[in-house]
Short mmCIF file of C-alpha atoms in Angstrom, two decimals:
data_model
loop_
_atom_site.label_atom_id
_atom_site.label_comp_id
_atom_site.label_asym_id
_atom_site.label_seq_id
_atom_site.Cartn_x
_atom_site.Cartn_y
_atom_site.Cartn_z
CA UNK A 20 8.21 8.98 30.08
CA UNK A 21 6.40 11.91 28.49
CA UNK A 22 8.97 12.42 26.08
CA UNK A 23 7.84 12.27 22.31
CA UNK A 24 8.60 9.31 20.13
CA UNK A 25 11.90 9.68 18.35
CA UNK A 26 12.04 8.18 14.74
CA UNK A 27 15.16 7.23 12.62
CA UNK A 28 15.72 5.90 9.32
CA UNK A 29 18.95 4.26 8.47
CA UNK A 30 19.77 2.81 5.20
CA UNK A 31 21.35 3.28 1.90
CA UNK A 32 20.23 7.01 0.63
CA UNK A 33 18.90 5.89 -2.84
CA UNK A 34 15.75 6.69 -4.68
CA UNK A 35 14.45 3.07 -3.84
CA UNK A 36 14.62 3.64 -0.28
CA UNK A 37 11.66 6.19 -0.81
CA UNK A 38 13.34 8.56 1.43
CA UNK A 39 12.18 11.73 -0.05
CA UNK A 40 8.64 10.53 0.46
CA UNK A 41 8.97 10.22 4.31
CA UNK A 42 10.79 13.70 4.39
CA UNK A 43 7.93 15.27 2.47
CA UNK A 44 5.48 13.82 4.84
CA UNK A 45 7.55 14.92 7.76
CA UNK A 46 7.94 18.52 6.43
CA UNK A 47 4.56 19.24 5.01
CA UNK A 48 2.23 18.00 7.59
CA UNK A 49 1.92 20.01 11.04
CA UNK A 50 1.42 16.96 12.92
CA UNK A 51 5.16 15.95 12.84
CA UNK A 52 6.49 19.36 13.86
CA UNK A 53 7.06 17.95 17.38
CA UNK A 54 8.66 14.57 16.20
CA UNK A 55 12.24 14.17 15.49
CA UNK A 56 13.51 12.22 12.30
CA UNK A 57 17.12 11.71 12.05
CA UNK A 58 18.72 9.98 8.80
CA UNK A 59 21.66 7.80 8.76
CA UNK A 60 23.24 6.41 5.72
CA UNK A 61 25.50 6.27 3.14
CA UNK A 62 25.18 8.02 -0.01
CA UNK A 63 24.74 6.04 -3.02
CA UNK A 64 23.14 8.27 -5.47
CA UNK A 65 24.56 12.14 -4.94
CA UNK A 66 21.74 13.97 -7.19
CA UNK A 67 19.16 12.19 -5.09
CA UNK A 68 21.07 13.29 -1.91
CA UNK A 69 21.31 16.91 -3.04
CA UNK A 70 17.73 17.37 -3.73
CA UNK A 71 17.03 15.67 -0.17
CA UNK A 72 19.27 18.20 1.32
CA UNK A 73 17.41 21.04 -0.24
CA UNK A 74 14.21 19.36 0.83
CA UNK A 75 15.12 19.08 4.49
CA UNK A 76 16.98 22.66 4.64
CA UNK A 77 15.81 24.82 7.48
CA UNK A 78 13.63 22.07 8.84
CA UNK A 79 14.44 21.69 12.30
CA UNK A 80 12.91 18.17 13.18
CA UNK A 81 14.37 16.49 10.30
CA UNK A 82 18.34 15.95 9.99
CA UNK A 83 20.96 13.86 8.10
CA UNK A 84 23.34 12.64 10.55
CA UNK A 85 26.03 10.64 8.36
CA UNK A 86 26.93 7.08 8.43
CA UNK A 87 26.83 4.92 11.38
CA UNK A 88 30.51 3.49 11.35
CA UNK A 89 30.53 1.81 14.80
CA UNK A 90 28.33 1.45 17.91
CA UNK A 91 25.14 0.85 15.99
CA UNK A 92 23.42 -0.52 18.89
CA UNK A 93 24.45 2.54 21.11
CA UNK A 94 23.47 5.40 18.36
CA UNK A 95 20.12 3.41 17.56
CA UNK A 96 19.13 2.61 21.18
CA UNK A 97 18.30 6.35 21.43
CA UNK A 98 15.24 5.92 19.09
CA UNK A 99 12.10 4.14 19.52
CA UNK A 100 10.54 3.80 16.15
CA UNK A 101 12.64 2.78 12.88
CA UNK A 102 10.87 3.80 9.68
CA UNK A 103 11.48 2.03 6.48
CA UNK A 104 9.74 3.41 3.48
CA UNK A 105 11.57 1.24 0.88
CA UNK A 106 10.06 0.42 -2.17
CA UNK A 107 11.63 -2.98 -2.40
CA UNK A 108 13.99 -4.85 -0.16
CA UNK A 109 15.96 -8.26 -1.26
CA UNK A 110 16.00 -9.31 2.52
CA UNK A 111 15.93 -6.26 4.75
CA UNK A 112 19.07 -6.95 6.96
CA UNK A 113 18.27 -3.17 8.35
CA UNK A 114 15.07 -4.19 9.87
CA UNK A 115 16.43 -7.03 11.64
CA UNK A 116 19.55 -4.37 12.79
CA UNK A 117 16.91 -2.03 14.26
CA UNK A 118 14.94 -4.68 15.89
CA UNK A 119 18.17 -5.97 17.52
CA UNK A 120 18.83 -2.45 18.89
CA UNK A 121 15.17 -2.48 20.50
CA UNK A 122 13.50 -0.32 17.90
CA UNK A 123 10.01 -0.85 16.79
CA UNK A 124 10.10 -1.04 12.83
CA UNK A 125 7.64 0.50 10.48
CA UNK A 126 8.10 -0.62 7.16
CA UNK A 127 6.50 -0.36 3.62
CA UNK A 128 3.59 -2.64 2.71
CA UNK A 129 5.31 -3.03 -0.57
CA UNK A 130 8.06 -5.05 0.92
CA UNK A 131 7.00 -8.26 2.31
CA UNK A 132 7.34 -8.42 6.24
CA UNK A 133 3.99 -9.22 7.10
CA UNK A 134 5.79 -11.44 10.24
CA UNK A 135 6.19 -8.00 11.87
CA UNK A 136 2.35 -7.51 12.19
CA UNK A 137 1.67 -11.15 12.72
CA UNK A 138 3.94 -11.08 15.73
CA UNK A 139 3.30 -7.45 16.92
CA UNK A 140 6.81 -6.72 16.82
CA UNK A 141 6.48 -3.90 14.16
CA UNK A 142 3.92 -2.47 11.51
CA UNK A 143 3.65 -2.70 8.01
CA UNK A 144 1.69 0.18 6.29
CA UNK A 145 1.52 2.41 3.19
CA UNK A 146 3.86 5.47 3.61
CA UNK A 147 1.22 8.13 3.58
CA UNK A 148 0.42 11.06 5.98
CA UNK A 149 -2.76 9.56 6.97
CA UNK A 150 -1.34 6.08 7.78
CA UNK A 151 1.62 7.39 9.57
CA UNK A 152 -0.19 9.81 11.58
CA UNK A 153 -2.70 7.29 12.69
CA UNK A 154 0.20 4.75 13.87
CA UNK A 155 2.30 7.64 15.55
CA UNK A 156 -0.88 8.25 17.50
CA UNK A 157 -1.38 4.93 18.45
CA UNK A 158 2.14 4.16 19.32
CA UNK A 159 2.32 7.32 21.46
CA UNK A 160 -0.38 5.60 23.70
CA UNK A 161 1.62 2.51 23.83
CA UNK A 162 5.19 3.89 24.22
CA UNK A 163 5.72 2.13 27.53
CA UNK A 164 5.23 -1.01 26.08
CA UNK A 165 7.62 -0.72 23.27
CA UNK A 166 10.21 0.91 25.34
CA UNK A 167 9.77 -2.10 27.85
CA UNK A 168 12.09 -4.87 28.56
CA UNK A 169 9.39 -7.34 28.00
CA UNK A 170 9.22 -6.00 24.18
CA UNK A 171 13.11 -6.07 24.10
CA UNK A 172 13.04 -9.55 24.96
CA UNK A 173 10.10 -10.52 22.81
CA UNK A 174 12.43 -8.94 19.95
CA UNK A 175 15.22 -10.92 20.86
CA UNK A 176 13.43 -14.28 21.20
CA UNK A 177 11.93 -13.61 17.79
CA UNK A 178 15.09 -12.93 16.21
CA UNK A 179 16.80 -15.84 17.93
CA UNK A 180 14.17 -18.16 16.63
CA UNK A 181 13.60 -17.02 13.20
CA UNK A 182 16.73 -15.03 12.02
CA UNK A 183 19.90 -16.77 13.39
CA UNK A 184 22.73 -17.12 11.05
CA UNK A 185 22.44 -20.95 10.79
CA UNK A 186 18.75 -20.44 9.85
CA UNK A 187 19.34 -17.93 7.22
CA UNK A 188 22.19 -20.01 5.60
CA UNK A 189 20.19 -22.99 5.41
CA UNK A 190 17.36 -20.94 4.05
CA UNK A 191 19.50 -19.51 1.13
CA UNK A 192 21.14 -22.76 0.34
CA UNK A 193 17.57 -24.31 0.02
CA UNK A 194 16.15 -21.40 -2.14
CA UNK A 195 19.30 -21.14 -4.63
CA UNK A 196 19.73 -25.11 -4.57
CA UNK A 197 16.18 -25.28 -6.38
CA UNK A 198 16.93 -22.67 -8.95
#
């Protein structure tokens, strides 16, 4: 398919998620003018959200779409790349949700998700124009791969083996019982 990659951010709308930085990269660099970035999330910081709205006003390729209340998988499956520029993350459930919807996650290096790079299921990078552009060029060349059934199967197997609820509960129990 010759369609351009479609990018999505979904998480809380809060300064810690570093969304303003992502929007500024998108808005201020000619390279991204042909790529759409849709934003979904519950507004937790209204002042931050108002600044964000001003920043994306009149920018046709960046849109706030509201909260995803139902059919998460159906809505997110329309996208290719999940962008998560967050400065910190306790666990990163949204990353797992994105993966379960077949998205290729791109996360901030500041959060510890090296497992994505290690298993070729996503990418950790510094959220700056240069690194995001370089990755986008590379993903454009391999978009058939990240849209393939084989890649989706690889994601599902990974999630099943590493992040099933039974495993997560055991990990939390071990962690908190040692405190």
